[in-house]
PDB file of C-alpha atoms and ligand atoms in Angstrom:
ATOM      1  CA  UNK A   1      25.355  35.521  90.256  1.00 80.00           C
ATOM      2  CA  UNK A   2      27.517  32.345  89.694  1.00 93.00           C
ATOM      3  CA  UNK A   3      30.575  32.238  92.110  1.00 95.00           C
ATOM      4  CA  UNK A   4      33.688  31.592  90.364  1.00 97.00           C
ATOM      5  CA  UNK A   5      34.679  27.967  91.295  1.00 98.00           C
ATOM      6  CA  UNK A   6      38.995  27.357  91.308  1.00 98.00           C
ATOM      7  CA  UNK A   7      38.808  23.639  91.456  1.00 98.00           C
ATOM      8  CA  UNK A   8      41.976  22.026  91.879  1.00 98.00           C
ATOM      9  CA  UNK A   9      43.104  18.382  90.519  1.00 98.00           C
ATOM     10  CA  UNK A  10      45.747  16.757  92.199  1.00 98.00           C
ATOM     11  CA  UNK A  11      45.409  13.471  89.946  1.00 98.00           C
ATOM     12  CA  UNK A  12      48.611  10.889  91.300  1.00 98.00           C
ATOM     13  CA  UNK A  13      50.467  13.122  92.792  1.00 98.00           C
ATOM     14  CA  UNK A  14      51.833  14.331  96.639  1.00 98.00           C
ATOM     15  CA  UNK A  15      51.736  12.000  99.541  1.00 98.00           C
ATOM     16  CA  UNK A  16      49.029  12.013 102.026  1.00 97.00           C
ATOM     17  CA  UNK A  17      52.136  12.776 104.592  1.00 97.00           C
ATOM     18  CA  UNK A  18      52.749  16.538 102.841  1.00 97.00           C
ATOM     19  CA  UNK A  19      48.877  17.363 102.152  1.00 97.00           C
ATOM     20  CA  UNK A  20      48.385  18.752 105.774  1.00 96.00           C
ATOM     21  CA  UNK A  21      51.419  21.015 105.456  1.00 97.00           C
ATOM     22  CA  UNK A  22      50.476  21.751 101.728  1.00 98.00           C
ATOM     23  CA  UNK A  23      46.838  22.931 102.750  1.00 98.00           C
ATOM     24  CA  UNK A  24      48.039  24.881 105.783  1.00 97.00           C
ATOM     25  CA  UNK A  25      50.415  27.019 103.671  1.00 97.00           C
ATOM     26  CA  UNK A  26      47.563  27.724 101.084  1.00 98.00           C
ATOM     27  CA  UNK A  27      45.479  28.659 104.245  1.00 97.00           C
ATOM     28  CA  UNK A  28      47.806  30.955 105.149  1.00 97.00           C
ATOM     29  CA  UNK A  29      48.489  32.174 101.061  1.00 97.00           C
ATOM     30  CA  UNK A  30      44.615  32.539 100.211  1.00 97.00           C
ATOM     31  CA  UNK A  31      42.975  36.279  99.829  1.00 93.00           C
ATOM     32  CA  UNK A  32      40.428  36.855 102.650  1.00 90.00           C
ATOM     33  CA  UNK A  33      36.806  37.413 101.288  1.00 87.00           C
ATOM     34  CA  UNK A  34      38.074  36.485  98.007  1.00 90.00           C
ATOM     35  CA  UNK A  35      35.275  36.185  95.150  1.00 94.00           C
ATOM     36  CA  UNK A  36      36.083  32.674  94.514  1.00 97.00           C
ATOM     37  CA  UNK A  37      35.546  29.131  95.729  1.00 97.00           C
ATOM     38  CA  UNK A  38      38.369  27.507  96.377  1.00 98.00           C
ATOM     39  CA  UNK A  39      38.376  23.392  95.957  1.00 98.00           C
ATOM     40  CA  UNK A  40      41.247  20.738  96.305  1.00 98.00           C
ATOM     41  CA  UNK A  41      40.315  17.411  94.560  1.00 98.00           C
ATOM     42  CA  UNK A  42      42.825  14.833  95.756  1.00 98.00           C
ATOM     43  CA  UNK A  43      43.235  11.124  96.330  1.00 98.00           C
ATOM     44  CA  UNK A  44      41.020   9.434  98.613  1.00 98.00           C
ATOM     45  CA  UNK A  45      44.067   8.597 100.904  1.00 98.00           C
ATOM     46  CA  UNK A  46      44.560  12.281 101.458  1.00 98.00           C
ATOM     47  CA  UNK A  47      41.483  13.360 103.026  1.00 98.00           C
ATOM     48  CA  UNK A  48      41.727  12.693 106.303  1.00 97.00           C
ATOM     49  CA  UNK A  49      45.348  14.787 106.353  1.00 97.00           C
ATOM     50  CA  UNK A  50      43.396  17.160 104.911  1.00 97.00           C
ATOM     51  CA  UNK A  51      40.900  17.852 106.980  1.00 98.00           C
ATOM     52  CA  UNK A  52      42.603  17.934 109.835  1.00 97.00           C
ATOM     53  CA  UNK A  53      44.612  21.084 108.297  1.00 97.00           C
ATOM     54  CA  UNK A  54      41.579  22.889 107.418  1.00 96.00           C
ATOM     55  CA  UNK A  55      39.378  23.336 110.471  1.00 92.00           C
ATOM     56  CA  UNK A  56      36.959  25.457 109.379  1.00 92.00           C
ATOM     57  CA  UNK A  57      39.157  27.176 106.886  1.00 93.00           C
ATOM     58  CA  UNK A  58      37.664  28.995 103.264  1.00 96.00           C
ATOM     59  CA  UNK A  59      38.675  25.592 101.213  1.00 97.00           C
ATOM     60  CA  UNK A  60      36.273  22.423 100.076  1.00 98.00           C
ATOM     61  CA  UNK A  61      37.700  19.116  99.419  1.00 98.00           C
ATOM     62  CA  UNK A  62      36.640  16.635  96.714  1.00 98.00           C
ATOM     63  CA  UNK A  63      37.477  13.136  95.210  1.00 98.00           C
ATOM     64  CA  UNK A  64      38.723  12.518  91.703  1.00 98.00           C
ATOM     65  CA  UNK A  65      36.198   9.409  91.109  1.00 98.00           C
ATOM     66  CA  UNK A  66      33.742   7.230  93.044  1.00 98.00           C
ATOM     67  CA  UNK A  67      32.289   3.735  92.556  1.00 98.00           C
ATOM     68  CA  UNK A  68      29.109   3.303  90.538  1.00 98.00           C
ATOM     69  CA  UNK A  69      28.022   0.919  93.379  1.00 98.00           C
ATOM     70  CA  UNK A  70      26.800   2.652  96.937  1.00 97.00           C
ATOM     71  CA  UNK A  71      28.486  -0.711  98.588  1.00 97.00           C
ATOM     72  CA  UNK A  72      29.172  -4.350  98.515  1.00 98.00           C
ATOM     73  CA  UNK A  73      31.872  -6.717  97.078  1.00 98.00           C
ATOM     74  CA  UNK A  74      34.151  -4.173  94.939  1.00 98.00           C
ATOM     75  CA  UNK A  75      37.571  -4.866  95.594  1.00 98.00           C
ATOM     76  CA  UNK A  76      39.499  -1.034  95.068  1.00 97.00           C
ATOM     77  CA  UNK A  77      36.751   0.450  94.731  1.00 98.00           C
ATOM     78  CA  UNK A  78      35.639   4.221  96.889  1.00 98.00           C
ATOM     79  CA  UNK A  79      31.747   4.691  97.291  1.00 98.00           C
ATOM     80  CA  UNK A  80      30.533   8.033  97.390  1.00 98.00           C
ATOM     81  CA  UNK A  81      29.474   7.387 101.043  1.00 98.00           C
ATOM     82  CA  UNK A  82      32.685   6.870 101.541  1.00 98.00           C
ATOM     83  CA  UNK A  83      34.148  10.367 100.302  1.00 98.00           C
ATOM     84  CA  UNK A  84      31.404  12.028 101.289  1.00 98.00           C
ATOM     85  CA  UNK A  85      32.536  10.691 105.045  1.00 98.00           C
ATOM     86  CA  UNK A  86      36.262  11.404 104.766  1.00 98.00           C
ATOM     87  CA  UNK A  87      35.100  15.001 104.167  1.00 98.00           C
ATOM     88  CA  UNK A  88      34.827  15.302 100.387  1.00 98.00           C
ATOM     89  CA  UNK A  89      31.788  17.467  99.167  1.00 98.00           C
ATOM     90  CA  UNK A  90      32.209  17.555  95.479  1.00 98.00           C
ATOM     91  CA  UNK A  91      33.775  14.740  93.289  1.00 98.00           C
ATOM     92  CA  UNK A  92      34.844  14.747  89.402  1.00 98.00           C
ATOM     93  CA  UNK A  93      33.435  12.601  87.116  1.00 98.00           C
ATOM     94  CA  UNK A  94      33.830  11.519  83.636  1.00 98.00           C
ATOM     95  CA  UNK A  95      37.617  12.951  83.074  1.00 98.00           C
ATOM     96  CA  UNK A  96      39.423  12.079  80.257  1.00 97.00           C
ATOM     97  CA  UNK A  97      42.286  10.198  81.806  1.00 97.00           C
ATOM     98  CA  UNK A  98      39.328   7.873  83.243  1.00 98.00           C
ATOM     99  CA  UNK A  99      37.710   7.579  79.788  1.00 97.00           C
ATOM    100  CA  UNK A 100      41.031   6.816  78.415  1.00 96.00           C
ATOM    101  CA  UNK A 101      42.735   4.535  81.035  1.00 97.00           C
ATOM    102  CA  UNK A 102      40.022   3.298  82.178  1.00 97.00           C
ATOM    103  CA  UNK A 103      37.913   2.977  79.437  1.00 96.00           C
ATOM    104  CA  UNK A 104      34.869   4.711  81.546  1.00 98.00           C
ATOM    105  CA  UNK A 105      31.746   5.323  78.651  1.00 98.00           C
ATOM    106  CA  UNK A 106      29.116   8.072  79.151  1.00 98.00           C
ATOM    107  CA  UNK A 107      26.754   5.211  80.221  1.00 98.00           C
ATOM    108  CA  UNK A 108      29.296   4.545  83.265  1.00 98.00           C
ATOM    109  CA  UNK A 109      30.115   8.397  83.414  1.00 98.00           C
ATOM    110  CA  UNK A 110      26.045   9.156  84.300  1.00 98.00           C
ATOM    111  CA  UNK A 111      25.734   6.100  86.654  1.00 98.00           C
ATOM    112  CA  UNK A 112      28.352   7.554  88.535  1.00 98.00           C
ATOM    113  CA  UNK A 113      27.156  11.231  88.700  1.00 98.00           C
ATOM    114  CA  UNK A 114      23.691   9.955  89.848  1.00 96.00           C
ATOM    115  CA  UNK A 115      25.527   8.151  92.738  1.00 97.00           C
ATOM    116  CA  UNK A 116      27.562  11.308  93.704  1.00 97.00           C
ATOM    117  CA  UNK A 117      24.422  12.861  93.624  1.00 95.00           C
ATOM    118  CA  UNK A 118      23.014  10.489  95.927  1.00 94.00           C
ATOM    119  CA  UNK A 119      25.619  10.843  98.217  1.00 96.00           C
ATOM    120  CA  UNK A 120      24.991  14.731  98.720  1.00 95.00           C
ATOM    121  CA  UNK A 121      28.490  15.233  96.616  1.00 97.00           C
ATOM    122  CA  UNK A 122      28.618  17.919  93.835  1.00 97.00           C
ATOM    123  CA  UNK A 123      29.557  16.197  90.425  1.00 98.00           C
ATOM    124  CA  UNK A 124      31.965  17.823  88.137  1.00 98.00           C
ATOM    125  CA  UNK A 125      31.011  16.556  85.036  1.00 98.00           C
ATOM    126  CA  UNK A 126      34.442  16.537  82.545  1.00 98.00           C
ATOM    127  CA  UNK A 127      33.528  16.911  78.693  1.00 98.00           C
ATOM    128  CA  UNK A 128      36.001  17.763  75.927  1.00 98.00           C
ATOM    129  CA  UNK A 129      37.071  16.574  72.381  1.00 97.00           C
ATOM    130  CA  UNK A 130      40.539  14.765  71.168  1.00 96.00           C
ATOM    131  CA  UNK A 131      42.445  16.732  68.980  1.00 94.00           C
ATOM    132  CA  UNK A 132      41.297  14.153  66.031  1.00 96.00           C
ATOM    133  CA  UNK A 133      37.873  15.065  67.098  1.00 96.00           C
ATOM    134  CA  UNK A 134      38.099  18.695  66.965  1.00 94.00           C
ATOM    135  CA  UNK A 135      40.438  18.738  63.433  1.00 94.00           C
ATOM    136  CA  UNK A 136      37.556  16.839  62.174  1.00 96.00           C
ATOM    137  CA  UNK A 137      34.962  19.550  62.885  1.00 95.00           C
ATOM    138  CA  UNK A 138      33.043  17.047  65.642  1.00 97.00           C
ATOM    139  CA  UNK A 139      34.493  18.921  69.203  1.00 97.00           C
ATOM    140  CA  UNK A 140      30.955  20.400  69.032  1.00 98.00           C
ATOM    141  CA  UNK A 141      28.976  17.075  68.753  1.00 98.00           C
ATOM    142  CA  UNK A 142      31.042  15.441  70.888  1.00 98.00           C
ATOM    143  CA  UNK A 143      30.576  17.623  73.952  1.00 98.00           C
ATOM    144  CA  UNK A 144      26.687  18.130  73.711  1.00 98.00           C
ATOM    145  CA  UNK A 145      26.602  14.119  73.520  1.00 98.00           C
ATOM    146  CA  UNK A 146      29.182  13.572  76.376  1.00 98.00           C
ATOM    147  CA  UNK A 147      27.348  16.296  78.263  1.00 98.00           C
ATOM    148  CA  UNK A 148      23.914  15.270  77.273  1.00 98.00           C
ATOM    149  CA  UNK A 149      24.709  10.941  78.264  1.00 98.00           C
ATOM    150  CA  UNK A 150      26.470  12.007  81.299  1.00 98.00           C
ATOM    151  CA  UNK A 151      23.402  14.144  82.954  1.00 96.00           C
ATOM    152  CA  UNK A 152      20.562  11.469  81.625  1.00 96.00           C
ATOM    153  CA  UNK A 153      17.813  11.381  84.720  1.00 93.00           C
ATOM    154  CA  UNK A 154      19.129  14.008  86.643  1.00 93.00           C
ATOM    155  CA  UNK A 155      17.521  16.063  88.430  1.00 86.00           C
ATOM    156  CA  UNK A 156      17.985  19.324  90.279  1.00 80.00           C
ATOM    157  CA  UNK A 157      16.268  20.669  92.615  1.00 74.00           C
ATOM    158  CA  UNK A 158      18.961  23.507  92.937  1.00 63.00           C
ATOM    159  CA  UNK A 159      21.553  24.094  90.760  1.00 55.00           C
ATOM    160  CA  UNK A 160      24.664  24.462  92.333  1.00 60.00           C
ATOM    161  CA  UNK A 161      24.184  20.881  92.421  1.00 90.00           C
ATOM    162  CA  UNK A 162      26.262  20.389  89.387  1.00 96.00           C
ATOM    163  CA  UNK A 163      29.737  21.265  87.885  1.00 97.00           C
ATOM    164  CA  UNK A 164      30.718  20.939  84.436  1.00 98.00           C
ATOM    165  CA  UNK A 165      33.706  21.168  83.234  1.00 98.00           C
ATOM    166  CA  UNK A 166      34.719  21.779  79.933  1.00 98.00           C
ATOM    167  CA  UNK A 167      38.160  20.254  79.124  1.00 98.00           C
ATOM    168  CA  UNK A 168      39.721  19.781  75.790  1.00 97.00           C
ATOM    169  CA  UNK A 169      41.617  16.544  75.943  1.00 95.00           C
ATOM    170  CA  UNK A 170      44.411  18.237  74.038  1.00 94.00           C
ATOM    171  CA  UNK A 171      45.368  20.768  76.235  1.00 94.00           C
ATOM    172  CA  UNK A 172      45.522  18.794  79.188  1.00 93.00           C
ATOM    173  CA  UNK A 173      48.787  18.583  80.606  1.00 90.00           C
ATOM    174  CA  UNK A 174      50.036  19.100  77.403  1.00 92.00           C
ATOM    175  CA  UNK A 175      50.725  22.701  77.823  1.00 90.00           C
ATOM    176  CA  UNK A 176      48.513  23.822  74.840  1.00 91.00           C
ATOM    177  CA  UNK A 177      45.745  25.755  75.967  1.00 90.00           C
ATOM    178  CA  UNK A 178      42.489  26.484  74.183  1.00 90.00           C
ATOM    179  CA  UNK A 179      42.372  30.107  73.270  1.00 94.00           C
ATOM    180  CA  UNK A 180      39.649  32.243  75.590  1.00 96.00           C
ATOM    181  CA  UNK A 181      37.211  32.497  72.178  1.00 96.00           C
ATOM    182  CA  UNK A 182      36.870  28.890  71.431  1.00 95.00           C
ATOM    183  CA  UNK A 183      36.800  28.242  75.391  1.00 97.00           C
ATOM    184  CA  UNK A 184      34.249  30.485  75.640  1.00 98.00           C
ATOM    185  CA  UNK A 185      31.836  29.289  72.520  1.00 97.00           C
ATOM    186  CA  UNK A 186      31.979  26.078  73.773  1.00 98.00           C
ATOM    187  CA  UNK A 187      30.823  26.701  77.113  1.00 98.00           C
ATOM    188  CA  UNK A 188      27.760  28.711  75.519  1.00 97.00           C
ATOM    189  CA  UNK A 189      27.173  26.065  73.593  1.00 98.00           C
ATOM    190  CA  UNK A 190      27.302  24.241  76.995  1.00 98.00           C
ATOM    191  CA  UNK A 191      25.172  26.584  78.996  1.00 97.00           C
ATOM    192  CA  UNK A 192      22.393  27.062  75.619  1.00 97.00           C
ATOM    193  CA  UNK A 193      22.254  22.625  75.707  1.00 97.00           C
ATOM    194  CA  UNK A 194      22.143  23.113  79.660  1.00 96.00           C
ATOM    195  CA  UNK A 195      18.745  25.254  79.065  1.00 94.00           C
ATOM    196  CA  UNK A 196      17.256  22.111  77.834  1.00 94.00           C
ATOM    197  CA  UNK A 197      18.188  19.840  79.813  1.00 94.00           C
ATOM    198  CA  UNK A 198      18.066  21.384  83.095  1.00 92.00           C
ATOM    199  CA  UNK A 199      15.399  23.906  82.570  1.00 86.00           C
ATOM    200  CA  UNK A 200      15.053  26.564  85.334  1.00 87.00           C
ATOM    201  CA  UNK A 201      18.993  25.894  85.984  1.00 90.00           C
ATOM    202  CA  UNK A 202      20.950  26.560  83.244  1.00 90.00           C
ATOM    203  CA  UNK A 203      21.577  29.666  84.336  1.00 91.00           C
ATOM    204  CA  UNK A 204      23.046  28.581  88.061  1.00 92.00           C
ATOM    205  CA  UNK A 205      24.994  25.719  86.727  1.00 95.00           C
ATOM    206  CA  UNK A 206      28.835  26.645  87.272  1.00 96.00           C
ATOM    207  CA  UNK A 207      30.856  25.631  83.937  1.00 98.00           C
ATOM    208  CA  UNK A 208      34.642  25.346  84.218  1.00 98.00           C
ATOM    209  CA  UNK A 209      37.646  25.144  81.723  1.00 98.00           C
ATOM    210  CA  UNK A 210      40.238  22.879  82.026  1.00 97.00           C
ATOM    211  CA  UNK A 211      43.213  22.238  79.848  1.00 96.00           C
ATOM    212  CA  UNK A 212      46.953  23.554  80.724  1.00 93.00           C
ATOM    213  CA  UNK A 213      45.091  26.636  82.794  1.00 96.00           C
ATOM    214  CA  UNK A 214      48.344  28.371  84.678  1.00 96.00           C
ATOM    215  CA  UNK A 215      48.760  31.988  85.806  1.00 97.00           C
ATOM    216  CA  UNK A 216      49.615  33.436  82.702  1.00 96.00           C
ATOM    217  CA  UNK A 217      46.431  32.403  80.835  1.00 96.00           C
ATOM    218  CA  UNK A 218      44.238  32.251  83.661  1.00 98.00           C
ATOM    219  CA  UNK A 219      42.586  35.988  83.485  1.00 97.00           C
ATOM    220  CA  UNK A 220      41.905  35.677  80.424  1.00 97.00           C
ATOM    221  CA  UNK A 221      39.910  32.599  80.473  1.00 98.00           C
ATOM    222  CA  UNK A 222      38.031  33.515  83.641  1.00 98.00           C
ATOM    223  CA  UNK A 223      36.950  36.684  82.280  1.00 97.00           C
ATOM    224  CA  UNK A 224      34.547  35.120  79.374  1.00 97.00           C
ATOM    225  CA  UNK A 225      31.113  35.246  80.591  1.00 96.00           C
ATOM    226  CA  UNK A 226      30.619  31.765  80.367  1.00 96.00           C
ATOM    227  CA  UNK A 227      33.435  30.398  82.211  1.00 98.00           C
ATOM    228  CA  UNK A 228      32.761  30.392  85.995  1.00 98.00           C
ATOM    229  CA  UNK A 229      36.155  29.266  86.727  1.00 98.00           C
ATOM    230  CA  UNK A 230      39.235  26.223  86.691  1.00 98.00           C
ATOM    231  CA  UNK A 231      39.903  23.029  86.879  1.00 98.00           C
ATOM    232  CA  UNK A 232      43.469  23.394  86.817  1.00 98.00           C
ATOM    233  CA  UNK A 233      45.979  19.827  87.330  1.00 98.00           C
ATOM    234  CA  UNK A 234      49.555  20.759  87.357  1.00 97.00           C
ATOM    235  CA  UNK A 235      49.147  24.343  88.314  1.00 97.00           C
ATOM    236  CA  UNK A 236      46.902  23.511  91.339  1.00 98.00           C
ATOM    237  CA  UNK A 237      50.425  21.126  93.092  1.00 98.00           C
ATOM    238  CA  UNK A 238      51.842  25.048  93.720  1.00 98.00           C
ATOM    239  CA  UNK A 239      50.415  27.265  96.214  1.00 98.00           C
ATOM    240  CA  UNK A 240      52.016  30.269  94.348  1.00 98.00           C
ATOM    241  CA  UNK A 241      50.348  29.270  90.930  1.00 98.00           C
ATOM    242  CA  UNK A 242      47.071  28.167  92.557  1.00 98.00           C
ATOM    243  CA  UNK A 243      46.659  31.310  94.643  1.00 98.00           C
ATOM    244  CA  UNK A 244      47.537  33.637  91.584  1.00 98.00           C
ATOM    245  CA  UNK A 245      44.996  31.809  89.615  1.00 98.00           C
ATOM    246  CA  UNK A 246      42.000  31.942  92.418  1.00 98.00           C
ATOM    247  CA  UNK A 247      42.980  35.844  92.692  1.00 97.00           C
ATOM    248  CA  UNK A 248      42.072  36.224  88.828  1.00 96.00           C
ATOM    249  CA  UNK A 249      39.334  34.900  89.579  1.00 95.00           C
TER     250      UNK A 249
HETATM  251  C1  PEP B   1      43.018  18.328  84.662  1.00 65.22           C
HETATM  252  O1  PEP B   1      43.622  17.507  85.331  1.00 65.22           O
HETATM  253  O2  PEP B   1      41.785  18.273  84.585  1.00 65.22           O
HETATM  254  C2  PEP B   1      43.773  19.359  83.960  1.00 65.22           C
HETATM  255  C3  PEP B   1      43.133  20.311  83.328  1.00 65.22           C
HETATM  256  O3  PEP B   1      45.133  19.268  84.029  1.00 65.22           O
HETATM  257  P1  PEP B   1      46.196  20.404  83.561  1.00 65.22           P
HETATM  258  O4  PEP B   1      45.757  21.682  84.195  1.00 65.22           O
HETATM  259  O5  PEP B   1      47.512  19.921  84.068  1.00 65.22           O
HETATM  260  O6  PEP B   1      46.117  20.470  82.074  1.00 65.22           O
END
């Protein structure tokens, strides 16, 4: 009932100058009718290159982070207007390299969500332990109250409204990947906390894994029953590794 969702995270990398050509190629690489959903995540600055390539092609586009703020004085900063304008329709929220860098909180995490929401974008919510976290037996807590903080006063009136994304900090970019048992307990654990929050949607909420996902793991991981599918970083820069990922899907 869930469509698999292969969301793709480009983080700092490419030029807006090679997206076009990028997007065209994975056009042209993608399985027709395939099962999945297929979604790029870049930089704002590559959107508009990017949606000139697609047309009406079988790929969505989303941002990596929006401002809090719908508009006003915010030097740097990208409202979800904004994205949702350049021709984003999901964005991703809350990921690690944000909490870390940027020292985003859950507080700032759910104040942006709600303004995705706002802007008729699809959040991906990003949850996951540190290794210290999960070594001392808290990967558990720590998702349910990342995951619980980041979703406070939302509400759904359908919901394929919402992504999450589970995504051990450890394995991201790291190569280390969770294995497909403990990927798939936690996102039970996920989709059993989801019945409570988000009663008569649990079931329609989509709930990724993210963390080192490449070709060689990614069958495995997409066959658990909770895992509706990637968000995949490095893997998602090749068209080769991207399409052999959305084709286990
Ligand atoms: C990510 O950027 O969310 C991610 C999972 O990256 P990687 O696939 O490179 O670990």
């Amino acid at each position: 009932m869930r469509r698999p969702l292969i969301a793709g995270n480009w983080k700092m990398y490419k030029l807006p100058s090679e997206a076009g050509d990028w997007l065209t190629e994975l056009l042209a690489s993608l399985p027709r009718n395939g099962r999945a959903e297929v979604l790029i995540n870049v930089p704002a600055t590559h959107l508009a290159a990017m949606v000139r390539a697609l047309g009406d092609g079988p790929v969505a586009l989303g941002g990596q982070d929006l401002s809090a703020h719908d508009e006003g004085a915010y030097t740097g900063e990208i409202s979800g207007a904004m994205l949702r304008d350049a021709g984003a329709s999901f964005v991703i929220v809350g990921h690690s390299e944000r909490r870390a860098y940027h020292r985003e909180g859950d507080e700032l995490v759910n104040v942006k969500l709600l303004a995705a929401r706002r802007h008729g974008l699809v959040p991906i919510l990003c949850v996951g332990e540190t290794e210290a976290q999960r070594d001392a037996g808290d990967a558990e807590a720590v998702v349910l109250r990342q995951l619980e903080r980041g979703l406070a006063g939302l509400e759904l009136s359908e919901g394929t409204g919402l992504v999450v994304a589970y995504e051990p900090v450890w394995a991201i970019g790291t190569g280390r990947t969770a294995t497909a048992e403990d990927a798939q307990q936690m996102s039970a654990t996920v989709r059993n906390a989801l019945e409570g929050l988000l009663p008569r949607h649990a079931d329609e909420v989509r709930i990724l894994y993210g963390g080192s996902m490449k070709p060689a793991n990614a069958g495995e991981l997409l066959a658990q029953p909770d895992i509706d599918g990637g968000l995949i970083g490095g893997a998602s820069l090749d068209v080769t590794d991207l399409v052999t990922i959305v084709r286990a899907a």
